[in-house]
PDB file of N, CA and C in Angstrom:
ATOM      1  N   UNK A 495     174.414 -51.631-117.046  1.00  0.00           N
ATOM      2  CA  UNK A 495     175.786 -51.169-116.959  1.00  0.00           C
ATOM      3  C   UNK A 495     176.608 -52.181-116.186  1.00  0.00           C
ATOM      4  N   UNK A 496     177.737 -52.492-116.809  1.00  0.00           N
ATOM      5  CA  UNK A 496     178.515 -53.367-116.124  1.00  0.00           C
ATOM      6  C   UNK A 496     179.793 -52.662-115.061  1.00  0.00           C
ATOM      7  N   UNK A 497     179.580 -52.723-113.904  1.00  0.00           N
ATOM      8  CA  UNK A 497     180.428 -52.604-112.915  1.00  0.00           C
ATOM      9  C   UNK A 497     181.985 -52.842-112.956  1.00  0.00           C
ATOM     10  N   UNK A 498     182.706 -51.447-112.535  1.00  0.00           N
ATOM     11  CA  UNK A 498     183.956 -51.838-112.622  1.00  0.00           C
ATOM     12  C   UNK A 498     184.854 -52.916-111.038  1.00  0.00           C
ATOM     13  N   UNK A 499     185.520 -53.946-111.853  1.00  0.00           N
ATOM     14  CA  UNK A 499     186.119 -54.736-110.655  1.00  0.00           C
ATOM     15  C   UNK A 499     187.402 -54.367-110.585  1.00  0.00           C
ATOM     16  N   UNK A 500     188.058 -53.614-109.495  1.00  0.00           N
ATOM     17  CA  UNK A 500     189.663 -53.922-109.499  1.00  0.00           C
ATOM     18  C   UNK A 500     189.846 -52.834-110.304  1.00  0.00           C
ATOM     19  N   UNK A 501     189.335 -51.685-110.857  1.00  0.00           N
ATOM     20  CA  UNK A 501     189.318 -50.538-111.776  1.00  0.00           C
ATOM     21  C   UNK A 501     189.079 -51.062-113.282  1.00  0.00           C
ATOM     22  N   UNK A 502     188.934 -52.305-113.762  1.00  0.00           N
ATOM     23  CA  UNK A 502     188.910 -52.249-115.157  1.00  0.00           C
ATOM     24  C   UNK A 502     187.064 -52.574-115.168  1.00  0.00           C
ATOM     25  N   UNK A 503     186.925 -51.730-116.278  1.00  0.00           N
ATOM     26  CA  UNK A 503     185.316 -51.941-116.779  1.00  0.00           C
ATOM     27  C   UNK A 503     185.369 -52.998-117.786  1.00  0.00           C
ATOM     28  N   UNK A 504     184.706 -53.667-117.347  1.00  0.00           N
ATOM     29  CA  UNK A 504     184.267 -55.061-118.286  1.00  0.00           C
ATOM     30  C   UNK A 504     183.647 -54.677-119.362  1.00  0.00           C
ATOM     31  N   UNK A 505     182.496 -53.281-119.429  1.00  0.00           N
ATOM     32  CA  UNK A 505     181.851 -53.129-120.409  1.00  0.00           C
ATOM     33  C   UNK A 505     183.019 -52.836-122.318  1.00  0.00           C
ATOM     34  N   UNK A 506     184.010 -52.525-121.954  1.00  0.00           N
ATOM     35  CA  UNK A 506     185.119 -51.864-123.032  1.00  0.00           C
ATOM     36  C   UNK A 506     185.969 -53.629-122.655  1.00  0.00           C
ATOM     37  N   UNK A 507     186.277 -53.975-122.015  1.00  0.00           N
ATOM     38  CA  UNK A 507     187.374 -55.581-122.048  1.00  0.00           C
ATOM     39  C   UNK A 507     186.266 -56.398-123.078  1.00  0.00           C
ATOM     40  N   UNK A 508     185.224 -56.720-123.070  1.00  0.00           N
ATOM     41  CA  UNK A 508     184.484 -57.438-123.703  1.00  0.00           C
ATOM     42  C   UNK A 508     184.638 -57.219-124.680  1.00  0.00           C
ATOM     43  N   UNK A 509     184.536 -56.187-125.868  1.00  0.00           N
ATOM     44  CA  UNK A 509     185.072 -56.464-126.990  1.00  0.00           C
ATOM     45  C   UNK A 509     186.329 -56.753-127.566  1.00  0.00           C
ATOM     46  N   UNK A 510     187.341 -56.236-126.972  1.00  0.00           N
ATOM     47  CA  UNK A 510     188.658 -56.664-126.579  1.00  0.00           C
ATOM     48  C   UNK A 510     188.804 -57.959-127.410  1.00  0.00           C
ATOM     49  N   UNK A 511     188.025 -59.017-125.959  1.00  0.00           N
ATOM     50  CA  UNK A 511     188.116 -59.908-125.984  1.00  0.00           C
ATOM     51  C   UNK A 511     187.494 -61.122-126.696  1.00  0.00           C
ATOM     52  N   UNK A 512     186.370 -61.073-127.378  1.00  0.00           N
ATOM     53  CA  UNK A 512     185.456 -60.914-128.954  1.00  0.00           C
ATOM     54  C   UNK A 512     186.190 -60.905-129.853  1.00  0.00           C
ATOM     55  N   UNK A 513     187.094 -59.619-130.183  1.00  0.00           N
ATOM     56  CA  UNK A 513     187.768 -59.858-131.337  1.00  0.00           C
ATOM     57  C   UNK A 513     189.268 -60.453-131.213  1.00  0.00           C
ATOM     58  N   UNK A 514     189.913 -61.201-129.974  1.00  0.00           N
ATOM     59  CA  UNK A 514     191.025 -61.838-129.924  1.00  0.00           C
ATOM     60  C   UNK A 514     190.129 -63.485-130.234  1.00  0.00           C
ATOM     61  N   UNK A 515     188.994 -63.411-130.131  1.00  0.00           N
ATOM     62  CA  UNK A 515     188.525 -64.874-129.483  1.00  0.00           C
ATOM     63  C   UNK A 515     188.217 -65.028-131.736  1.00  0.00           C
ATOM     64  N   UNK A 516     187.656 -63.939-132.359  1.00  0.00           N
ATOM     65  CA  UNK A 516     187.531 -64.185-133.812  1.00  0.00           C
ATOM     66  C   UNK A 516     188.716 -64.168-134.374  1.00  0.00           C
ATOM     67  N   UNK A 517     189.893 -64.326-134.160  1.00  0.00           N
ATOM     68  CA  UNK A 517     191.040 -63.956-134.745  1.00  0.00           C
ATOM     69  C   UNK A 517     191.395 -65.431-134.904  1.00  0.00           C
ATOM     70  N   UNK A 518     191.168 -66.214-133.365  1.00  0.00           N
ATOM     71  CA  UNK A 518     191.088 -67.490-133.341  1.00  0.00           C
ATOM     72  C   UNK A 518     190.393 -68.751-133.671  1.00  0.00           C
ATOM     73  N   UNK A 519     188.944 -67.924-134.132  1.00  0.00           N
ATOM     74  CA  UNK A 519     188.092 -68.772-134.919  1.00  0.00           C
ATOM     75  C   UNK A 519     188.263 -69.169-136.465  1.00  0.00           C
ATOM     76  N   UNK A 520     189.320 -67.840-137.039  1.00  0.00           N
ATOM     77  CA  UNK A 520     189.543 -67.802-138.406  1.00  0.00           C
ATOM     78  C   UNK A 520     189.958 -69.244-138.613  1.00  0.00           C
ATOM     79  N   UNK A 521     190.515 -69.802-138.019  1.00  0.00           N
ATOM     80  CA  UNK A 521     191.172 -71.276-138.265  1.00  0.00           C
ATOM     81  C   UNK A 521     190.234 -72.298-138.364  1.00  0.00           C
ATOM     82  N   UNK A 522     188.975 -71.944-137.861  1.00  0.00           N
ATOM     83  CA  UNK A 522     187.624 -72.739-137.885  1.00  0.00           C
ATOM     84  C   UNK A 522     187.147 -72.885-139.216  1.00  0.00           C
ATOM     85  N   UNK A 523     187.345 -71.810-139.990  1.00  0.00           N
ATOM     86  CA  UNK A 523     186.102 -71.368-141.227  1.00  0.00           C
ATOM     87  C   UNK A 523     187.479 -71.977-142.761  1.00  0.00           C
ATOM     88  N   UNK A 524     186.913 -72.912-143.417  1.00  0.00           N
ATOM     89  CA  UNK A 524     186.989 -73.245-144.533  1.00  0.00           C
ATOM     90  C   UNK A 524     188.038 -71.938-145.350  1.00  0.00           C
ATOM     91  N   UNK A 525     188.948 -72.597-145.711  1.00  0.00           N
ATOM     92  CA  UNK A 525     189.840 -71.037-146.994  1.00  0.00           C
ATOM     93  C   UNK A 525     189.016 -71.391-148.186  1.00  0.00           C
ATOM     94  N   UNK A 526     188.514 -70.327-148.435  1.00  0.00           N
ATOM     95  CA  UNK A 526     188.118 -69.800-149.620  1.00  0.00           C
ATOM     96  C   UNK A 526     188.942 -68.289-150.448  1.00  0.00           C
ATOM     97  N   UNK A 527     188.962 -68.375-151.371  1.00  0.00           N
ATOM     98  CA  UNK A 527     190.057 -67.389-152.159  1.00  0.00           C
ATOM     99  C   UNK A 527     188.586 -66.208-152.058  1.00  0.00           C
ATOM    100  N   UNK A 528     187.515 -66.458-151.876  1.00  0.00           N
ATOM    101  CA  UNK A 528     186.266 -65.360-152.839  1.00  0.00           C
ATOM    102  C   UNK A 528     186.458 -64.535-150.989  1.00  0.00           C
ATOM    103  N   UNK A 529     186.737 -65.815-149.796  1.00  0.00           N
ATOM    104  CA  UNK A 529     186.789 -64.995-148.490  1.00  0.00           C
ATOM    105  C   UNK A 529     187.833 -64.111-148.296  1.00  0.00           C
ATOM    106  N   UNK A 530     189.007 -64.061-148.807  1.00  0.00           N
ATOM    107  CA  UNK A 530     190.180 -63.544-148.870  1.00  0.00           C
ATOM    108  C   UNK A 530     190.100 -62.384-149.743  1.00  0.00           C
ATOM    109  N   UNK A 531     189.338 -62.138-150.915  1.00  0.00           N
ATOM    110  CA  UNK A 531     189.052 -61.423-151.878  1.00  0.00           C
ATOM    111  C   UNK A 531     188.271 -60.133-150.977  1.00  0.00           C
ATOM    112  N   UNK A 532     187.304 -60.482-150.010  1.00  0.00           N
ATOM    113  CA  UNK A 532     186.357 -60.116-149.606  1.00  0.00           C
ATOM    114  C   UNK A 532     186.643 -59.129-148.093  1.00  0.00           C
ATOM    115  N   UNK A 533     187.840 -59.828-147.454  1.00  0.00           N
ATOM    116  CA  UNK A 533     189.240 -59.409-146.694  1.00  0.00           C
ATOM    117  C   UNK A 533     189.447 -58.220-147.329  1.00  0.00           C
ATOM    118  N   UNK A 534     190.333 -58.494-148.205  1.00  0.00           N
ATOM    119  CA  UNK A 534     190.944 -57.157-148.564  1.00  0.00           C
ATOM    120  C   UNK A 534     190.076 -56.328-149.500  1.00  0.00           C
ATOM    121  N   UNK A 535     188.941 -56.143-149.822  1.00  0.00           N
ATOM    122  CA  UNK A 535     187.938 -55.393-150.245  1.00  0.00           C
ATOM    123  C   UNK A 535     187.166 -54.276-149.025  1.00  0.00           C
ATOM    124  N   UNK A 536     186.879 -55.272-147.623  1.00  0.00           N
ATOM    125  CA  UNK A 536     187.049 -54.140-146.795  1.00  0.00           C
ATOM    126  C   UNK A 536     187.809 -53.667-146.127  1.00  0.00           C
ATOM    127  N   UNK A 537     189.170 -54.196-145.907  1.00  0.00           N
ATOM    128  CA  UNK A 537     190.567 -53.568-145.095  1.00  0.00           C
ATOM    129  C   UNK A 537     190.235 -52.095-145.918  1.00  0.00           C
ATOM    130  N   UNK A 538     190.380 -52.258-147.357  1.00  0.00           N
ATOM    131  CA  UNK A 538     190.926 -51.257-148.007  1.00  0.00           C
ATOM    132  C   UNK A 538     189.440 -50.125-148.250  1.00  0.00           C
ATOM    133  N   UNK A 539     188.607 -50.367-148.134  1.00  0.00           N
ATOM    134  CA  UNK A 539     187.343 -49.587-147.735  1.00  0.00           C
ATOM    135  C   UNK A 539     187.404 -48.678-146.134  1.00  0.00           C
ATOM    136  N   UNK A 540     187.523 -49.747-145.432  1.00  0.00           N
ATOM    137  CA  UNK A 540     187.951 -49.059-143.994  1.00  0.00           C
ATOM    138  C   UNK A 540     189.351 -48.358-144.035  1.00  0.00           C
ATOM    139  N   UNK A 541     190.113 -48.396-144.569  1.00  0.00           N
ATOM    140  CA  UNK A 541     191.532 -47.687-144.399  1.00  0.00           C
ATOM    141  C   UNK A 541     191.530 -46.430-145.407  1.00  0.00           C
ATOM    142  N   UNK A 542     190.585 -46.203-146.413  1.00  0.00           N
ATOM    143  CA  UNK A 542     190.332 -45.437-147.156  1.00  0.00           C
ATOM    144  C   UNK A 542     189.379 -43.908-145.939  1.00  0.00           C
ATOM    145  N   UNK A 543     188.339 -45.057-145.475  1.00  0.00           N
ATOM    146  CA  UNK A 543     187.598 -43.950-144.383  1.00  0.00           C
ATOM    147  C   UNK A 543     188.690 -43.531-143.178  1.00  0.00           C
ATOM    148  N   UNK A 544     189.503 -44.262-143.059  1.00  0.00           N
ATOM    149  CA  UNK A 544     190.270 -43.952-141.985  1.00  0.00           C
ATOM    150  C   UNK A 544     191.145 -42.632-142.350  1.00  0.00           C
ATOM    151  N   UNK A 545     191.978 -42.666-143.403  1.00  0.00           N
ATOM    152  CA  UNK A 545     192.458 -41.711-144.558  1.00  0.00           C
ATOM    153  C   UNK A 545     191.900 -40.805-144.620  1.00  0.00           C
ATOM    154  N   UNK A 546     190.895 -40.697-145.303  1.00  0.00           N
ATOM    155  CA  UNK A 546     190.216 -39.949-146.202  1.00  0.00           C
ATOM    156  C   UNK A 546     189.503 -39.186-144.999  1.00  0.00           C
ATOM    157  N   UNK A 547     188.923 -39.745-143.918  1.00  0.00           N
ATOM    158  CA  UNK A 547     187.764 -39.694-143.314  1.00  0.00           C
ATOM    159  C   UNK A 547     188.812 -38.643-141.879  1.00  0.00           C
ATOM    160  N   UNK A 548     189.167 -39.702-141.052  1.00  0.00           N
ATOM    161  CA  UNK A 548     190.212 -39.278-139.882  1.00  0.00           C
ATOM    162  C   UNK A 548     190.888 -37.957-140.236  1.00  0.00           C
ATOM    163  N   UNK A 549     191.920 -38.545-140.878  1.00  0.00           N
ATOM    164  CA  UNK A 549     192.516 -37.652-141.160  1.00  0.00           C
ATOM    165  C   UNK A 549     192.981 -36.405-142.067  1.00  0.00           C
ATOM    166  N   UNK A 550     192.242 -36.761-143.086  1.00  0.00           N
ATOM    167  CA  UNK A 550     192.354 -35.677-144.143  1.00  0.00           C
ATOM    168  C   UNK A 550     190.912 -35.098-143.965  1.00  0.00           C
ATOM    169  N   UNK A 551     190.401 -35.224-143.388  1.00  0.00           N
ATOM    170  CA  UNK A 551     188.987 -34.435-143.979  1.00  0.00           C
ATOM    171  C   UNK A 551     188.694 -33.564-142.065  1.00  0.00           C
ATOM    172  N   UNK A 552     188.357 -34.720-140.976  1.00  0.00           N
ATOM    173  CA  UNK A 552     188.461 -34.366-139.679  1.00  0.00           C
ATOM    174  C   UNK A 552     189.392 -33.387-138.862  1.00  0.00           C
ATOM    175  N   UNK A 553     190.779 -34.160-139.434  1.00  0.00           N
ATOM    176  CA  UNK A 553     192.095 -33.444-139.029  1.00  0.00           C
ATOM    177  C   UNK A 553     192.499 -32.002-139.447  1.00  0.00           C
ATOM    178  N   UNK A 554     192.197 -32.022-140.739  1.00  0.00           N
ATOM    179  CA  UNK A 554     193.300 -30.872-141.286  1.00  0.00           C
ATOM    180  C   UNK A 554     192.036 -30.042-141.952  1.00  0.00           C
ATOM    181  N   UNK A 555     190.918 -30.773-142.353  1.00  0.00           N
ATOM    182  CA  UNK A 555     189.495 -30.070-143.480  1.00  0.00           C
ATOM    183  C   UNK A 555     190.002 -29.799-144.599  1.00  0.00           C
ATOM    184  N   UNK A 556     190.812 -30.850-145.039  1.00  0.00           N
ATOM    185  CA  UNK A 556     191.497 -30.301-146.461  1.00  0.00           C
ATOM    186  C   UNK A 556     190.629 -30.599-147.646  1.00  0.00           C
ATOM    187  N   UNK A 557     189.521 -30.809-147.289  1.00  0.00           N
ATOM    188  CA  UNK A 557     188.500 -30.958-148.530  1.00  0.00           C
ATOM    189  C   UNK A 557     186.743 -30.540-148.191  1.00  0.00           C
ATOM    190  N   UNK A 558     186.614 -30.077-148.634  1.00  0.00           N
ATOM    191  CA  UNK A 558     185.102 -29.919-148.189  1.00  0.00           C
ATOM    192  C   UNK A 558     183.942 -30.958-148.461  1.00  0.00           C
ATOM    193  N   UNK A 559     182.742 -30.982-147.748  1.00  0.00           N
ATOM    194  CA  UNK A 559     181.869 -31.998-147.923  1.00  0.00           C
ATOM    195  C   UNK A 559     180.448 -31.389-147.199  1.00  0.00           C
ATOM    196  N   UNK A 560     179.429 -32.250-148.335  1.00  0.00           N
ATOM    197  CA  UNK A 560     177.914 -31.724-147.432  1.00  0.00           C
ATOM    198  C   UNK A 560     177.611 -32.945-146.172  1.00  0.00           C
ATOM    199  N   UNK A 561     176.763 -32.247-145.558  1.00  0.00           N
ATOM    200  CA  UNK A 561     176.090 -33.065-144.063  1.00  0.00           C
ATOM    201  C   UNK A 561     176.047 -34.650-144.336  1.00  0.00           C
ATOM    202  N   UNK A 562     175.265 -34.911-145.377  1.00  0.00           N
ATOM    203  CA  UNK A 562     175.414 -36.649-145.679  1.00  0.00           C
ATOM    204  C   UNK A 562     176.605 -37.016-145.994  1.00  0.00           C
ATOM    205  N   UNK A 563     177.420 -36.693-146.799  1.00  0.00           N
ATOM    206  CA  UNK A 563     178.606 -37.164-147.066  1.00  0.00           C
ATOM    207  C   UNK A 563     179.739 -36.851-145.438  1.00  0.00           C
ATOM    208  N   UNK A 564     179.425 -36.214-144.861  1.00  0.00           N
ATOM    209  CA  UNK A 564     180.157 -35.859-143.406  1.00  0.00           C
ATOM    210  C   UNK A 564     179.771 -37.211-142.336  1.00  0.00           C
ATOM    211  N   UNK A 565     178.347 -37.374-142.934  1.00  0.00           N
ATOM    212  CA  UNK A 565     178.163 -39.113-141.930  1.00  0.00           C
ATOM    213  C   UNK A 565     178.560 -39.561-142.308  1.00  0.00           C
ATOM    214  N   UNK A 566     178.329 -39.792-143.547  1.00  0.00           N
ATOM    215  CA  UNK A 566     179.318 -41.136-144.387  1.00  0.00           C
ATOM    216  C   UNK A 566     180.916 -41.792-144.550  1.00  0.00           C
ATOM    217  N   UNK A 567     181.602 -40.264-144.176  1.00  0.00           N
ATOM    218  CA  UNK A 567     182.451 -40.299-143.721  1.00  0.00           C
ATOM    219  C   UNK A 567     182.961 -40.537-142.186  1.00  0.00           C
ATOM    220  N   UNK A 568     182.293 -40.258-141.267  1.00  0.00           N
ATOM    221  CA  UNK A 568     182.775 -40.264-139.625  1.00  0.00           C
ATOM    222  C   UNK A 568     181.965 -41.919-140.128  1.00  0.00           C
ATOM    223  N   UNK A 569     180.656 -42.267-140.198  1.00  0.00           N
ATOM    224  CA  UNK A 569     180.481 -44.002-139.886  1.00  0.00           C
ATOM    225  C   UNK A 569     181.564 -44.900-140.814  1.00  0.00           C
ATOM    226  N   UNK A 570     182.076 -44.502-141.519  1.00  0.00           N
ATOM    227  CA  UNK A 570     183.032 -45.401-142.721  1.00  0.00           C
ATOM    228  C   UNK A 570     184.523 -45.253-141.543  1.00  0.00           C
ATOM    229  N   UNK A 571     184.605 -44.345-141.478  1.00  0.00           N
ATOM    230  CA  UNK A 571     185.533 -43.905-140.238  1.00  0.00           C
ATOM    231  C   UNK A 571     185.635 -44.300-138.896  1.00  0.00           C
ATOM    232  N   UNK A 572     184.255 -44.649-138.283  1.00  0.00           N
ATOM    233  CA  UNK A 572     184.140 -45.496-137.330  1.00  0.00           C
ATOM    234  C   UNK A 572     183.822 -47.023-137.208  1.00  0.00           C
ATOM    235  N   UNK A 573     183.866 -47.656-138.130  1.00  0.00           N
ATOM    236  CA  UNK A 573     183.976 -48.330-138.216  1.00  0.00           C
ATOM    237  C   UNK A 573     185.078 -49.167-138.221  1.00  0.00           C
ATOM    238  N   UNK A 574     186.212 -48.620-138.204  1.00  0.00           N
ATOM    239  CA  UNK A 574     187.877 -49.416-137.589  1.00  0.00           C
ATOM    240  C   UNK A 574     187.907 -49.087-136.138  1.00  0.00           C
ATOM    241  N   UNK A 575     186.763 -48.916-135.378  1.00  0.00           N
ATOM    242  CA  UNK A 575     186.642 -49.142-134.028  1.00  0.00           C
ATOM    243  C   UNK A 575     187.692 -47.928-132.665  1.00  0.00           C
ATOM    244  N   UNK A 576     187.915 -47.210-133.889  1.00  0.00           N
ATOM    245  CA  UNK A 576     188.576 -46.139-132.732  1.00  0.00           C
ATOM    246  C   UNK A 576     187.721 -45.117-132.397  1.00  0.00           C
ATOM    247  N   UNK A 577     188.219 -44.495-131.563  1.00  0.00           N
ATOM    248  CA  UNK A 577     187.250 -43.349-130.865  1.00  0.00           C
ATOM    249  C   UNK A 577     187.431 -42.010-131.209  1.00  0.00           C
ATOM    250  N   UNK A 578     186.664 -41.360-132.039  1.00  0.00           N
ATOM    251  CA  UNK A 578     186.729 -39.825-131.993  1.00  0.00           C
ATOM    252  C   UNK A 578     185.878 -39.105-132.674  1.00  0.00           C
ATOM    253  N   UNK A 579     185.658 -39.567-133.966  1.00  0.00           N
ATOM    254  CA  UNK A 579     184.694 -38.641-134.941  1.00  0.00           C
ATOM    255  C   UNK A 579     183.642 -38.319-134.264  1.00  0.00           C
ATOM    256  N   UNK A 580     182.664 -39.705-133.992  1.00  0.00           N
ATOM    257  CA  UNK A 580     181.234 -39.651-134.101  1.00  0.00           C
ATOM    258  C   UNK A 580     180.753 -39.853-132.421  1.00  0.00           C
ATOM    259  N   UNK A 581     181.850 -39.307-131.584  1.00  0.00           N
ATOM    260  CA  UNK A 581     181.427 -39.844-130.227  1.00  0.00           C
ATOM    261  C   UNK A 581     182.374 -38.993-129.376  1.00  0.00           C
ATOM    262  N   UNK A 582     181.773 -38.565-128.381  1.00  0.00           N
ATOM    263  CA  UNK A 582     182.169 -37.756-127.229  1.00  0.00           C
ATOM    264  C   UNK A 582     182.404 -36.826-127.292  1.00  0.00           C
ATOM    265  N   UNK A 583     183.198 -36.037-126.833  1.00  0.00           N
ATOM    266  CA  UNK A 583     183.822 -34.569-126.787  1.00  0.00           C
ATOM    267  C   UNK A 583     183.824 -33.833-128.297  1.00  0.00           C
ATOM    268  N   UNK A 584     184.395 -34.792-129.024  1.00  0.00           N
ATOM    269  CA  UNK A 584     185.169 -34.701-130.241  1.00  0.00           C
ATOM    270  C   UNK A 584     183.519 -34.038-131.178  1.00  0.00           C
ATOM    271  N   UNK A 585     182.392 -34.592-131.051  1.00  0.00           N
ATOM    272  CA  UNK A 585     181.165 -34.370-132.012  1.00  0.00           C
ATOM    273  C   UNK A 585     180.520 -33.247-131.329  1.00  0.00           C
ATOM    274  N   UNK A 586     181.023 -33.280-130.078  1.00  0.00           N
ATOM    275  CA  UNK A 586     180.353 -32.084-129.520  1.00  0.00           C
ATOM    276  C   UNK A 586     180.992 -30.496-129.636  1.00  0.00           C
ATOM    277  N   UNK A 587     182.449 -30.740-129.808  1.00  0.00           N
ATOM    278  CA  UNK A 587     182.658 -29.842-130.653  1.00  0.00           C
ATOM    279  C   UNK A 587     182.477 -29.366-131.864  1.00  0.00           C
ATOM    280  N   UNK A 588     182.333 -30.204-132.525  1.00  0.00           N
ATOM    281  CA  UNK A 588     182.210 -30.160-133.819  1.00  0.00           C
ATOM    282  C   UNK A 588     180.968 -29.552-133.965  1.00  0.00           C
ATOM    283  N   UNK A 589     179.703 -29.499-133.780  1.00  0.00           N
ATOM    284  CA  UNK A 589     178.685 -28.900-133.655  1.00  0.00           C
ATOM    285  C   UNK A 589     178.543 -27.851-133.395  1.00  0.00           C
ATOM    286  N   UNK A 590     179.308 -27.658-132.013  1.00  0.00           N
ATOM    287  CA  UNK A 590     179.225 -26.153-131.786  1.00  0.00           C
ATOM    288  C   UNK A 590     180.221 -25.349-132.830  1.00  0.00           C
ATOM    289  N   UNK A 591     181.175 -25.689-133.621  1.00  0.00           N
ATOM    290  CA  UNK A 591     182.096 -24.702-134.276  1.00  0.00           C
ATOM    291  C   UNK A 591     181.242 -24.448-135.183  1.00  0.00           C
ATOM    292  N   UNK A 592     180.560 -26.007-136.158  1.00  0.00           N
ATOM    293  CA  UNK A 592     179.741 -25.490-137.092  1.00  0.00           C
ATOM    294  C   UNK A 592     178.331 -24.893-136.937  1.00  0.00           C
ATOM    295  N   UNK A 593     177.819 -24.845-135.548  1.00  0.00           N
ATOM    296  CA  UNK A 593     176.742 -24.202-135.564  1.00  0.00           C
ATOM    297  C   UNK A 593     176.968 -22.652-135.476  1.00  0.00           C
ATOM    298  N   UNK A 594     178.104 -22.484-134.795  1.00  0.00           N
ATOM    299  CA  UNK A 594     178.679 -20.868-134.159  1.00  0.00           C
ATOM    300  C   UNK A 594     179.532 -20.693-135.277  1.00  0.00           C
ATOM    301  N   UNK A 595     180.132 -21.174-135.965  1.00  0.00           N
ATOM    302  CA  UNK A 595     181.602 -20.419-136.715  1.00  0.00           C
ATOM    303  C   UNK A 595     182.444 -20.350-135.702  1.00  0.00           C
ATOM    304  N   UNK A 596     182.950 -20.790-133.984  1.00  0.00           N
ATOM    305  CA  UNK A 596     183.835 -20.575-133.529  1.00  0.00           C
ATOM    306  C   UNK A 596     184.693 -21.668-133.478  1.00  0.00           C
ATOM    307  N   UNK A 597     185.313 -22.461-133.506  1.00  0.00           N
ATOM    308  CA  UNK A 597     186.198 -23.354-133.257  1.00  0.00           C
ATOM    309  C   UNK A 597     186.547 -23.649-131.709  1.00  0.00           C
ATOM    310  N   UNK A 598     186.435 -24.318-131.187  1.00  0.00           N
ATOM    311  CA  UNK A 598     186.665 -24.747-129.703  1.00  0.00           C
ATOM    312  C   UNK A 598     187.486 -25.949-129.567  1.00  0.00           C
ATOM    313  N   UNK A 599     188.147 -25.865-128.568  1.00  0.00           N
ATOM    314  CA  UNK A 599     189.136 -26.817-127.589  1.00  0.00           C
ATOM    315  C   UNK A 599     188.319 -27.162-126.311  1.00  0.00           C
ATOM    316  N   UNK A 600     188.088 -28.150-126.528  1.00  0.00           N
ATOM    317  CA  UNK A 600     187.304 -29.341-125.099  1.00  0.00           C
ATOM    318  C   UNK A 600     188.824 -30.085-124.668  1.00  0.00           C
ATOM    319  N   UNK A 601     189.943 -29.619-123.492  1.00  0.00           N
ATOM    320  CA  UNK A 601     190.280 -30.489-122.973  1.00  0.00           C
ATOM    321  C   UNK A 601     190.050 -31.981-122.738  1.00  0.00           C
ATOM    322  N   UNK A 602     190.826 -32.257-122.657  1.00  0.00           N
ATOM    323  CA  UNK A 602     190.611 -34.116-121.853  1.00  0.00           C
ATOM    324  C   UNK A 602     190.593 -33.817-120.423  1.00  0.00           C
TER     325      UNK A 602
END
């Protein structure tokens, strides 16, 4: 575990800072049209789980789905690196509503 200095945890700045440092490598790597092709093949894969996944399915349950397709959705979903489906509070509710039928509110 990495120690917080000055209040910020290094363990969460480190990726941060990983993906400002690849943003800057892009200028390193050869243009290829098949890499660009390959770009927007997963933007639009990840923004689909983000969609589909986040918010229409997590948010509102406007569609139904079985247990595998429910991972498939929160990891396609977590994978644009935000926090909620498949981690913390948020899954631990989720378990208990669908194990109980009750629906619960976990404050922050």
């Amino acid at each position: 575990m990495i120690k917080p200095l000055h209040g910020y945890n290094f363990g969460t700045v480190i990726p941060f800072l990983l993906l400002h440092a690849g943003c800057v490598a892009v200028f390193l790597v050869p243009f290829r049209w098949s890499l660009v092709w390959l770009m927007v093949a997963i933007y639009a894969v990840r923004m689909f789980g983000i969609t589909a996944g986040y918010h229409r399915y997590f948010s509102h349950r406007a569609y139904k789905l079985g247990r595998g397709w429910q991972f498939a959705m929160a990891f396609l979903a977590e994978t644009s690196g935000r926090k909620a489906c498949c981690g913390g509070r948020h899954i631990i509710a989720f378990i208990i509503a669908t194990q109980t039928m009750i629906p619960i509110f976990i404050p922050r």
